[in-house]
XYZ file of C-alpha atoms in Angstrom:
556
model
C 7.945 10.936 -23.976
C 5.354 11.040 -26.255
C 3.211 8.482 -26.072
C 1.977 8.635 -29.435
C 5.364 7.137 -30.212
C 4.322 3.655 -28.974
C 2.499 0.880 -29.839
C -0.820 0.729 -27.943
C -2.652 -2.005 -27.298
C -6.070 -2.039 -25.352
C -9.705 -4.011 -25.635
C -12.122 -2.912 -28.609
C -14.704 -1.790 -25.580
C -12.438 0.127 -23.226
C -10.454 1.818 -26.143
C -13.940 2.764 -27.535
C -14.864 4.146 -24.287
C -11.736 5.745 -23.233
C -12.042 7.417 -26.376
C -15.735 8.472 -25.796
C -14.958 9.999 -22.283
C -11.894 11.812 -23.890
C -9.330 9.749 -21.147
C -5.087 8.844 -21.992
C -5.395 5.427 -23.302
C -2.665 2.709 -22.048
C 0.670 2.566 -23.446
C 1.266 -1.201 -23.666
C 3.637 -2.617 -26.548
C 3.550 -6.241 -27.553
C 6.968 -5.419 -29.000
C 10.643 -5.333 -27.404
C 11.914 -3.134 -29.641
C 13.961 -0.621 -27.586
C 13.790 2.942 -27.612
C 16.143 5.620 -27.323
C 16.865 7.000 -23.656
C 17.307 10.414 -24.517
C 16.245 12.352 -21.950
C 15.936 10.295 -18.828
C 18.582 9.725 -16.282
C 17.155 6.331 -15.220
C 15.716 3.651 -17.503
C 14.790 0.308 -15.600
C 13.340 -2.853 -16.979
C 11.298 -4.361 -14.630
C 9.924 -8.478 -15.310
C 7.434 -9.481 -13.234
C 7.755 -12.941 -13.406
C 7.170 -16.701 -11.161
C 10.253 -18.254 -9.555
C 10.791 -20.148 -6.202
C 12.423 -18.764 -3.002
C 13.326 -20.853 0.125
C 11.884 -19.555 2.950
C 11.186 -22.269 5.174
C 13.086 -25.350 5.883
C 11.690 -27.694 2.810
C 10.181 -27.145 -0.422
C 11.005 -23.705 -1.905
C 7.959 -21.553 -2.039
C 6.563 -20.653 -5.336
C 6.130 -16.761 -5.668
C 5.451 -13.902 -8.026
C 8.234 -11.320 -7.838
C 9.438 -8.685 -9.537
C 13.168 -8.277 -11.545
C 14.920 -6.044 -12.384
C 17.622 -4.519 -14.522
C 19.426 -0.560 -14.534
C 19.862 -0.110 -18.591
C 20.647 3.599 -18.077
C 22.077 5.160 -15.154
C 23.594 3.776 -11.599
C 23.943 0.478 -11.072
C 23.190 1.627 -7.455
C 19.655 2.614 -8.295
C 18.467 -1.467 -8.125
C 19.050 -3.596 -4.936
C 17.799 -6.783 -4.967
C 18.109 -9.904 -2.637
C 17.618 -13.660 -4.089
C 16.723 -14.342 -0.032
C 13.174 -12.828 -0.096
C 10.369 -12.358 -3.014
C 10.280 -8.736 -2.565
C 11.747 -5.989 -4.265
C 13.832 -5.068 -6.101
C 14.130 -1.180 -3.638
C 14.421 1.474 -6.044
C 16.492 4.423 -5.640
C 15.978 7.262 -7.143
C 16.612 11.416 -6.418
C 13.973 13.894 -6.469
C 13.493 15.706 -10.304
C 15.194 12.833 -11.884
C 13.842 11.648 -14.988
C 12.929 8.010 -14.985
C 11.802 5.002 -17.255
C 10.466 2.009 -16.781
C 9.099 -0.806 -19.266
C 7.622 -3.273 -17.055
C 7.059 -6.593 -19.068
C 4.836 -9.111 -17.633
C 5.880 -12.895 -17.751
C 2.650 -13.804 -15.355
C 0.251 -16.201 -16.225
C -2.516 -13.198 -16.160
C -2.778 -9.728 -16.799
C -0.979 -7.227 -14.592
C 0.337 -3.352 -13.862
C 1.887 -1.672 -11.161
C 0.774 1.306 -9.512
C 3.373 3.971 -7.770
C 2.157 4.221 -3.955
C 2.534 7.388 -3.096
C 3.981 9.089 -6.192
C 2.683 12.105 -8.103
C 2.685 11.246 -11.489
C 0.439 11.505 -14.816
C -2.772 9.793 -14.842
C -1.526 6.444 -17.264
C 1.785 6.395 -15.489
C -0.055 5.678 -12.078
C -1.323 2.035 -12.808
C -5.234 2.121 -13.228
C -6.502 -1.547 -13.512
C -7.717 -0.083 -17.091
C -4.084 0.052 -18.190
C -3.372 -3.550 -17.288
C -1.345 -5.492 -19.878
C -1.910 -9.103 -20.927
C 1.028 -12.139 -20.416
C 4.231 -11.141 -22.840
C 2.987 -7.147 -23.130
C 5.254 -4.887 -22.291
C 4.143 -1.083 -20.679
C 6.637 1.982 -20.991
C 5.923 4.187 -17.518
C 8.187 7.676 -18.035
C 8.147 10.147 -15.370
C 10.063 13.266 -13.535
C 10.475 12.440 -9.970
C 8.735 15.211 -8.340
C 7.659 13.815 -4.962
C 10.149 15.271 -1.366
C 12.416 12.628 -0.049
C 10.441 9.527 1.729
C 9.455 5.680 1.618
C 7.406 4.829 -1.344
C 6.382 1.801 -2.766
C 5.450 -0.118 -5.645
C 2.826 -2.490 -6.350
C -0.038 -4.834 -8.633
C -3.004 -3.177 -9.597
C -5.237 -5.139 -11.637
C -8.813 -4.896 -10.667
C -9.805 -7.858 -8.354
C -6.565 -9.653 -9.017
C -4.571 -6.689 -6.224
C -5.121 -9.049 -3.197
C -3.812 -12.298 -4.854
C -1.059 -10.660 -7.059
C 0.861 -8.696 -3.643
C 0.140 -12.041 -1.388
C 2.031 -14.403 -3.729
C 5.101 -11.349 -3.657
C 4.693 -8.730 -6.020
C 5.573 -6.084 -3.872
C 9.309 -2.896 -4.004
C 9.647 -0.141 -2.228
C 10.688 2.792 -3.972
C 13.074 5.188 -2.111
C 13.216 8.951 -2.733
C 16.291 10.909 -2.052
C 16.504 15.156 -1.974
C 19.014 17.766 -1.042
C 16.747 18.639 1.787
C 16.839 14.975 3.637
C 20.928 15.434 2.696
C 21.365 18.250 4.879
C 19.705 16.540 8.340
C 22.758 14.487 8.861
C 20.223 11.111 9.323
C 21.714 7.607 9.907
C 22.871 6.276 6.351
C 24.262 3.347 4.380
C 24.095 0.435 6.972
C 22.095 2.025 9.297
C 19.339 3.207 6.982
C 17.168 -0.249 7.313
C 14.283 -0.930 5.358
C 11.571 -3.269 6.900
C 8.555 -4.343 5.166
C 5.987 -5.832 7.467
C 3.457 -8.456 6.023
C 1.701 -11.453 7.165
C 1.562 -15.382 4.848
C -0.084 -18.552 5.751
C 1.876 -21.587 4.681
C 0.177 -25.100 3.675
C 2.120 -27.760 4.592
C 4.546 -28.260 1.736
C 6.006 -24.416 2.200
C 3.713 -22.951 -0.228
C 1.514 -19.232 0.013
C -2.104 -19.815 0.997
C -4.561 -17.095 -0.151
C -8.463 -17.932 -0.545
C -7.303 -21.644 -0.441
C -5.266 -21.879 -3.034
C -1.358 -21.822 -4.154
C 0.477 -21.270 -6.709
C 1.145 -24.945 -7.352
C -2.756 -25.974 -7.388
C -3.398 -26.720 -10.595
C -6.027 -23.647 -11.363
C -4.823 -20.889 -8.464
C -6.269 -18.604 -10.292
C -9.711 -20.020 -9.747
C -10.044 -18.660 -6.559
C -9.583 -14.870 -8.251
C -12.867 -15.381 -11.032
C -15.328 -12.258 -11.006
C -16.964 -11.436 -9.351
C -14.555 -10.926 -6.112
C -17.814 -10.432 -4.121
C -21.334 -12.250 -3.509
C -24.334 -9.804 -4.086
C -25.001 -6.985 -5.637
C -23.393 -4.036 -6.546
C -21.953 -3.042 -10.255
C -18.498 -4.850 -11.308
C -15.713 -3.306 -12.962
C -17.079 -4.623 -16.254
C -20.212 -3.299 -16.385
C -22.056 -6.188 -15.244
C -23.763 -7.038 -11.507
C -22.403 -9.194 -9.359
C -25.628 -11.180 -9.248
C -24.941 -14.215 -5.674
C -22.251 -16.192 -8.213
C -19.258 -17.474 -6.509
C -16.111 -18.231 -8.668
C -14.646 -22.160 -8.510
C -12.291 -21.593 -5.876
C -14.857 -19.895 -3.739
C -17.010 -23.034 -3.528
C -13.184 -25.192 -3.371
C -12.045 -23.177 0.000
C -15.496 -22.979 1.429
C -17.235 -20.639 4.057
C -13.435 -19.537 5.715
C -12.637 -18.300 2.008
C -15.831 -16.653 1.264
C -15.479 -14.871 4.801
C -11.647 -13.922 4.058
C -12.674 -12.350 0.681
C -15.099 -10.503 2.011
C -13.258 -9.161 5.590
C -9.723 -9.690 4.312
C -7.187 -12.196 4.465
C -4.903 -13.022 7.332
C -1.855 -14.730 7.503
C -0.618 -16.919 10.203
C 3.051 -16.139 10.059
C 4.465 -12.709 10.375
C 7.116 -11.973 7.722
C 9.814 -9.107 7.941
C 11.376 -8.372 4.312
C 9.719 -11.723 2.832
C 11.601 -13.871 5.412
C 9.696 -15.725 9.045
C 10.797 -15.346 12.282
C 12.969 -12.108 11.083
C 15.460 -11.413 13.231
C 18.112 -7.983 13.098
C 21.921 -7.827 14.789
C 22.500 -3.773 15.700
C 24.952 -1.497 16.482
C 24.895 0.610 19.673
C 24.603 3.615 17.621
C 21.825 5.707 15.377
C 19.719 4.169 13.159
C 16.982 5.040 10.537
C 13.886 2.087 10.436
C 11.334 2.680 7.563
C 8.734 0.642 8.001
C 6.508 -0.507 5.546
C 2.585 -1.997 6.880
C 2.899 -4.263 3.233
C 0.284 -6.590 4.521
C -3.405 -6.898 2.931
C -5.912 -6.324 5.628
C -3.263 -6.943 9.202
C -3.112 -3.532 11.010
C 0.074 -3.556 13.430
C 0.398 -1.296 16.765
C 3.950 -0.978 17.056
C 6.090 -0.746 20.253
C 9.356 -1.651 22.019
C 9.387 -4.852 24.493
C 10.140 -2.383 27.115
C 7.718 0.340 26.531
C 10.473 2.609 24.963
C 9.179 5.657 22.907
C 9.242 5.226 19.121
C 10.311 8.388 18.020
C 8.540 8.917 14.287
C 10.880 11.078 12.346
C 8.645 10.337 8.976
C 5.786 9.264 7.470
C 3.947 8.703 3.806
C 5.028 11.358 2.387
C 8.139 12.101 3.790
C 10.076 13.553 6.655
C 7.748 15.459 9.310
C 8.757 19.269 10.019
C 9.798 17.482 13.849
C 10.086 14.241 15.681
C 6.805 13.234 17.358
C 7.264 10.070 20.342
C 4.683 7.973 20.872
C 4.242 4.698 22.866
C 2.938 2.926 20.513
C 2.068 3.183 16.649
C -1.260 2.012 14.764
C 0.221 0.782 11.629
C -2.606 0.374 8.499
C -1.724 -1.592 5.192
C 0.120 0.459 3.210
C 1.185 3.199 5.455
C 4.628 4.198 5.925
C 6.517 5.639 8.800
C 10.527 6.123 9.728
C 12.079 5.880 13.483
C 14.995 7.014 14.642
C 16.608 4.620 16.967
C 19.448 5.232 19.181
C 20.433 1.550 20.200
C 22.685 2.867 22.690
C 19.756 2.943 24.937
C 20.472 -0.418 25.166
C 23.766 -2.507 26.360
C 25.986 -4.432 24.318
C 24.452 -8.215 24.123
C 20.459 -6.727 25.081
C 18.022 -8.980 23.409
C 15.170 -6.693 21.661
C 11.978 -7.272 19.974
C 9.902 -4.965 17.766
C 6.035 -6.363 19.090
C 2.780 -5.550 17.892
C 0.376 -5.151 20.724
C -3.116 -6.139 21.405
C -6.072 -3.982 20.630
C -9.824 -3.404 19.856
C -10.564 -2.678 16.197
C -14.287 -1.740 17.111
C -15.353 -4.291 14.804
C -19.138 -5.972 15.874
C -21.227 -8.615 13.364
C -19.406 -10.204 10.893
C -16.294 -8.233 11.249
C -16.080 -10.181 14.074
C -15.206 -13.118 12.130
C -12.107 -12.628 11.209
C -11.182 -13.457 14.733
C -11.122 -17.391 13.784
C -8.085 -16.485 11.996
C -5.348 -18.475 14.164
C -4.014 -15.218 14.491
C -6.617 -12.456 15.077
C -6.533 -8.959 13.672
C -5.637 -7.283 16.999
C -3.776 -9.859 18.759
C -0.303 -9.139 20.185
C 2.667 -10.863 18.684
C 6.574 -10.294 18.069
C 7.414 -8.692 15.148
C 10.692 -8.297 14.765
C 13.773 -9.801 17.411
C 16.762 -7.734 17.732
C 20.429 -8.606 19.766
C 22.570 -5.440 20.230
C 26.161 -6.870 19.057
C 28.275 -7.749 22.058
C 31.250 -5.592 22.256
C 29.895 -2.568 20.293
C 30.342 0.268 22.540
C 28.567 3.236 21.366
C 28.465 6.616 22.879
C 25.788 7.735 25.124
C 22.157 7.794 23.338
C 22.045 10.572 20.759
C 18.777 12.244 20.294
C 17.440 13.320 16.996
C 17.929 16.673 15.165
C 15.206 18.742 16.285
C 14.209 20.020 13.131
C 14.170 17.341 9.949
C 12.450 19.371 7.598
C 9.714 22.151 6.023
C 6.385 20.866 6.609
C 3.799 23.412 6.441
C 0.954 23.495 8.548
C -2.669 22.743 6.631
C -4.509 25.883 5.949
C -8.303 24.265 5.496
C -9.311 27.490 4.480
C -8.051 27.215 0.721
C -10.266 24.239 0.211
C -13.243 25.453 -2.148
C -15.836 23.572 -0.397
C -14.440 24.890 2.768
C -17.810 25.372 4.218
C -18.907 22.058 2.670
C -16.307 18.870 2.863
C -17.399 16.402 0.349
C -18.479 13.205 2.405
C -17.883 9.366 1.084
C -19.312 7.257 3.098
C -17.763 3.638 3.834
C -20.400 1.227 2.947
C -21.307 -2.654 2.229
C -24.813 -3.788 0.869
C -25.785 -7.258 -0.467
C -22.384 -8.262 0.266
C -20.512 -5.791 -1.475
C -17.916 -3.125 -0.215
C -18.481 0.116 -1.911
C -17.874 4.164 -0.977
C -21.140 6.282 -0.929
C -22.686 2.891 -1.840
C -21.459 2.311 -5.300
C -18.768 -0.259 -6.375
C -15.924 0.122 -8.317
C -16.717 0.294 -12.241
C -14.128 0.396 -14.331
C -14.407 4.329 -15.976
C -17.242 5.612 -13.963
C -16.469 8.556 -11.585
C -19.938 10.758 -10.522
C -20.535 14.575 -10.496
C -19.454 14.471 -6.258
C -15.997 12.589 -7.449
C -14.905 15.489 -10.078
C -12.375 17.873 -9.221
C -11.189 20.684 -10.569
C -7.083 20.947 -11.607
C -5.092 23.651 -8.644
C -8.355 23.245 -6.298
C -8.062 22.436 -3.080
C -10.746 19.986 -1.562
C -11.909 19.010 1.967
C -12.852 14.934 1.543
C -14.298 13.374 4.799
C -14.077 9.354 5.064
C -16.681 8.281 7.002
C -17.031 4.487 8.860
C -20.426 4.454 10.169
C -22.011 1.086 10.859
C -25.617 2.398 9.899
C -23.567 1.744 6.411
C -23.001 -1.329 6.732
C -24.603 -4.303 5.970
C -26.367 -5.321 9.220
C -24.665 -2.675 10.971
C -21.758 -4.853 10.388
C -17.746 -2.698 11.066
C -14.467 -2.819 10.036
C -11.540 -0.505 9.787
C -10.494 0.816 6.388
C -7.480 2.291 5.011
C -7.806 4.977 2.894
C -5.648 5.340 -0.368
C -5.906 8.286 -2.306
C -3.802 7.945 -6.252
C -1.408 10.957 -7.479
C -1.640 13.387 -4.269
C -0.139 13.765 -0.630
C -2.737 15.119 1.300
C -2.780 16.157 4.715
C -4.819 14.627 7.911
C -7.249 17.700 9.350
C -9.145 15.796 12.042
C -10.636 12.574 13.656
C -13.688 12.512 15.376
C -15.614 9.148 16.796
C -19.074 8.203 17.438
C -19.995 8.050 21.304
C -21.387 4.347 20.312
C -17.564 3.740 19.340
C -15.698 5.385 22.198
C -15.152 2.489 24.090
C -12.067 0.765 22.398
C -10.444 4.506 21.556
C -8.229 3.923 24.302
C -6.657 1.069 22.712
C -5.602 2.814 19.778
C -5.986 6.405 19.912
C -2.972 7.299 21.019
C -1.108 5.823 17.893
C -2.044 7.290 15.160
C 0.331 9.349 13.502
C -1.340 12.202 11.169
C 1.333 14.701 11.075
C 3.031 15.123 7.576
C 2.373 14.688 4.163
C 0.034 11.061 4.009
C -1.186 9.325 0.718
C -2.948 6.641 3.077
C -5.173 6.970 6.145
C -6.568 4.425 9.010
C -10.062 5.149 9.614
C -11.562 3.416 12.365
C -14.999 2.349 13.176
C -17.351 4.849 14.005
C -14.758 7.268 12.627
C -14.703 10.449 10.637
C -11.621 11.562 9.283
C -11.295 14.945 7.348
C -8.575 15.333 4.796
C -6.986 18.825 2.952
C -6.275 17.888 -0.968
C -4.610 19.360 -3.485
C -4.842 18.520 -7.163
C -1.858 19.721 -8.951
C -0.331 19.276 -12.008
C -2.461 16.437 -13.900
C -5.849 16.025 -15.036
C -7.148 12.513 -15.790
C -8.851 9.751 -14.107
C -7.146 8.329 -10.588
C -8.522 6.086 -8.066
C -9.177 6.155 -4.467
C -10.112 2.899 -2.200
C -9.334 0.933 0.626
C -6.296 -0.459 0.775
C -6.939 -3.539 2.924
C -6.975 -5.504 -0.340
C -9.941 -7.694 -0.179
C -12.149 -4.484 0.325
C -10.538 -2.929 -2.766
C -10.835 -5.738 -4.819
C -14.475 -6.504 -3.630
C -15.583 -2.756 -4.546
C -14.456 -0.311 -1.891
C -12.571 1.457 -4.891
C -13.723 4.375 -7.054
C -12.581 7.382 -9.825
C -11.989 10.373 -9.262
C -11.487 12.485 -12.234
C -9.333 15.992 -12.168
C -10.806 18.090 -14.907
C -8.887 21.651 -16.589
């Protein structure tokens, strides 16, 4: 579509600026005035809007959520639940063209990004393309990305955090003739699980930085800037040692979980506590979603079973891979294949997350008064294998799932020289190479050339941090799958390697990485198809909100 066709509306400044620096402006409508669909094979209209959902025993919990409605094509393509906040999954094939007007009936400004997806730069939800209460934006696209497990989410600048936690959060579910042909489980037995973590005040309500959506001023607790210190904000100005109102309201635990994340005290599968799943002694596909802001999960059986990791990010892998146990970073995806025939009929299961070492020293440190540490082992999800289901003995998967090939590094253009971006915090402020997010700014090191290949290396050193203070990050890089080239880890670091080095799953196409502290990990990119500006942060959402997000810009 052409965009010209709609009614824009953006700020005097940034249109002036957009315009200056030669960048797609936003293609927000005030209007409802519908369009024709000629041309698309999907048009969705998506509302984010507030609503309450029980999920305790109680007082329903007030939420942000997303709905939705199929105004062109199958009715199929939408599946939503009124049980849980999240959603609604999106369905979609691979080269179908889609629409999407997303109209925002929040009390603040809003736009959704597409994790994972390869799309133009103003269909991929910068912050500067976020649309006021009652604006509509029109996203059109051709599906282009391989069958897999992506997502969709808020991206406002320094509202991300607040706006997933209270619910705004689908996946968004990619289908090819490729996946068709590997005869995976299906239907029923093709289970999406999105893992996230909520702490509840006592009348049922979402807790994040002290507040909830039934405090009279919630949004308090989100006022620029997201961060004490220094350090450039996304509107130009610094961030100067001001604290907003809600800050000062939720005292030193909220100023410490802006800064080193928030976590919750409840686990939550699919938006629901104390998740539990009734199975079939038979095959089963799990695609798990890590949908939490800062929790990382290592994943394993009760019993020390294998997982056997059949996808990832971006898709299937070329073969299965087993592993014992799986490190899990917000927004990463993977897919097991689970034969519950292991099991007898009647078996009680549980999904856990184990314990571990994150390597964090100083004030990482402190997130540990959480009442339920980052690191700590817990249940995840509880299974039962139906009693009388009688399945045959325990199938393996196929051998081969699909075409994946292996990274060449040598096509990079800056083979001999990866471009480093360093993982830093100074006066209080997360940034990458030192600088915080501002709003258009990308620098000579983050410009890219369209059909290039780069090597990018994501560095976690704590001689970057602010009192050699550490934390893991995970890596999100907008509008490419990239592939993982190599860890390496400090000698200061090696100690707590064994705790999670054996998890991490870097085969396949990934749009999201966990980089550990002490850590370097290298990544192969390719910039295809569209130039424009595109962002690439931390996705533990405190980080990103409080400056560990930058541009980059692909130039022709």
């Amino acid at each position: 579509m052409d965009p010209r066709r709609r009614r824009v509306v953006v700020g005097t400044a940034t249109a002036a600026a957009a315009a200056t620096l030669g960048l797609p402006q936003a293609g927000a409508r005030a209007d409802r005035k519908e369009e024709a669909d000629t041309g698309v094979d999907v048009h969705i209209e998506l509302h984010a809007v507030q609503e309450h959902v029980a999920l305790r025993r109680g007082t329903p919990t007030r939420v942000w959520r997303y709905r939705g409605k199929v105004l062109r094509g199958d009715a199929s393509t939408l599946e939503a639940s009124d049980a849980t906040y999240l959603g609604p999954i999106i369905r979609v094939q691979r080269g179908q063209r889609v629409r999407i007007d997303l109209i925002n009936e929040l009390p603040e400004p809003t736009i959704v990004h597409w994790h994972g997806l390869h799309v133009p730069d103003t269909m991929d939800g910068h912050p500067r393309h976020a649309i006021a209460p009652g604006q509509r934006y029109v996203y059109e696209f051709t599906v282009s990305n391989r069958a897999g497990s992506y997502w969709f989410h808020p991206h406002p600048h320094g509202r991300t955090g607040a706006q997933i936690y209270f619910g705004l959060a689908g996946l968004f579910l990619v289908s090819d003739d490729e996946e068709a042909t590997v005869g995976l489980p299906g239907g029923r037995y093709d289970i999406p699980l999105v893992l996230q973590d909520r702490s509840f005040d006592g009348n049922n309500q979402f807790v994040y930085l002290g507040s909830s959506l039934l405090d009279s001023s919630p949004t308090d607790n989100l006022d620029q800037p997201p961060m004490m210190g220094g350090g450039m904000m996304g509107d130009g100005t610094m961030g100067g040692g001001m604290m907003g109102r809600g800050m000062m309201r939720g005292g030193m635990g909220s100023m410490m979980a802006r800064m080193m994340g928030v976590l919750g005290d409840d686990i939550l599968v699919n938006g629901r506590p104390s998740a539990s799943l009734a199975v079939e002694r038979r095959p089963y596909r799990l695609r798990l979603l890590n949908g939490s802001n800062t929790r990382t999960y290592k994943l394993a059986w009760h019993d020390g079973s294998p997982l056997i990791v059949i996808g990832s990010d971006g898709g299937l892998l070329a073969a299965p891979v087993r592993r014992d146990y799986v490190m899990l970073a917000p927004a990463e995806r993977i897919d097991l294949w689970v034969d519950f025939a292991r099991w007898s009929a009647g078996s009680e299961l549980s999904l856990q997350s184990l314990a571990f070492n994150g390597g964090m020293n100083m004030g990482g440190m402190m997130m540990g008064r959480a009442a339920l540490p980052d690191g700590a082992p817990f249940r995840v999800l509880a299974l039962r294998v139906k009693d009388g289901s009688h399945g045959a003995q325990e199938a393996a998967p196929p051998e081969r799932l699909s075409e994946v090939p292996s990274p060449d590094p040598g096509v990079a253009v800056n083979f001999d020289r990866p471009k480093i971006f360093d993982l830093t915090m100074g006066m209080m402020a997360w940034g990458i190479n030192g600088q915080s997010f501002e709003m258009l700014d990308a620098r000579p090191y983050e410009t890219v050339r369209l059909g290039t290949h780069e090597l990018w290396e994501f560095r976690n050193d704590a001689a970057n941090g602010m009192m050699g203070m550490t934390m893991p990050h995970s890596m999100h890089v907008h509008g490419v799958q990239f592939r993982v080239i190599g860890r390496s880890v400090s000698s200061r670091f090696a100690g707590y390697r064994n705790t999670v080095d054996a998890g991490f799953v870097d085969d396949g196409w990934k749009d999201t990485v966990l980089v550990m502290p002490g850590e370097r990990v290298r990544i192969l990119v390719h910039f295809a198809d569209y130039p424009g500006l595109f962002l690439y942060h931390c996705h533990m959402l405190e980080h990103e909100d409080g400056g560990m997000m930058r541009n980059y810009r692909v130039m022709v």
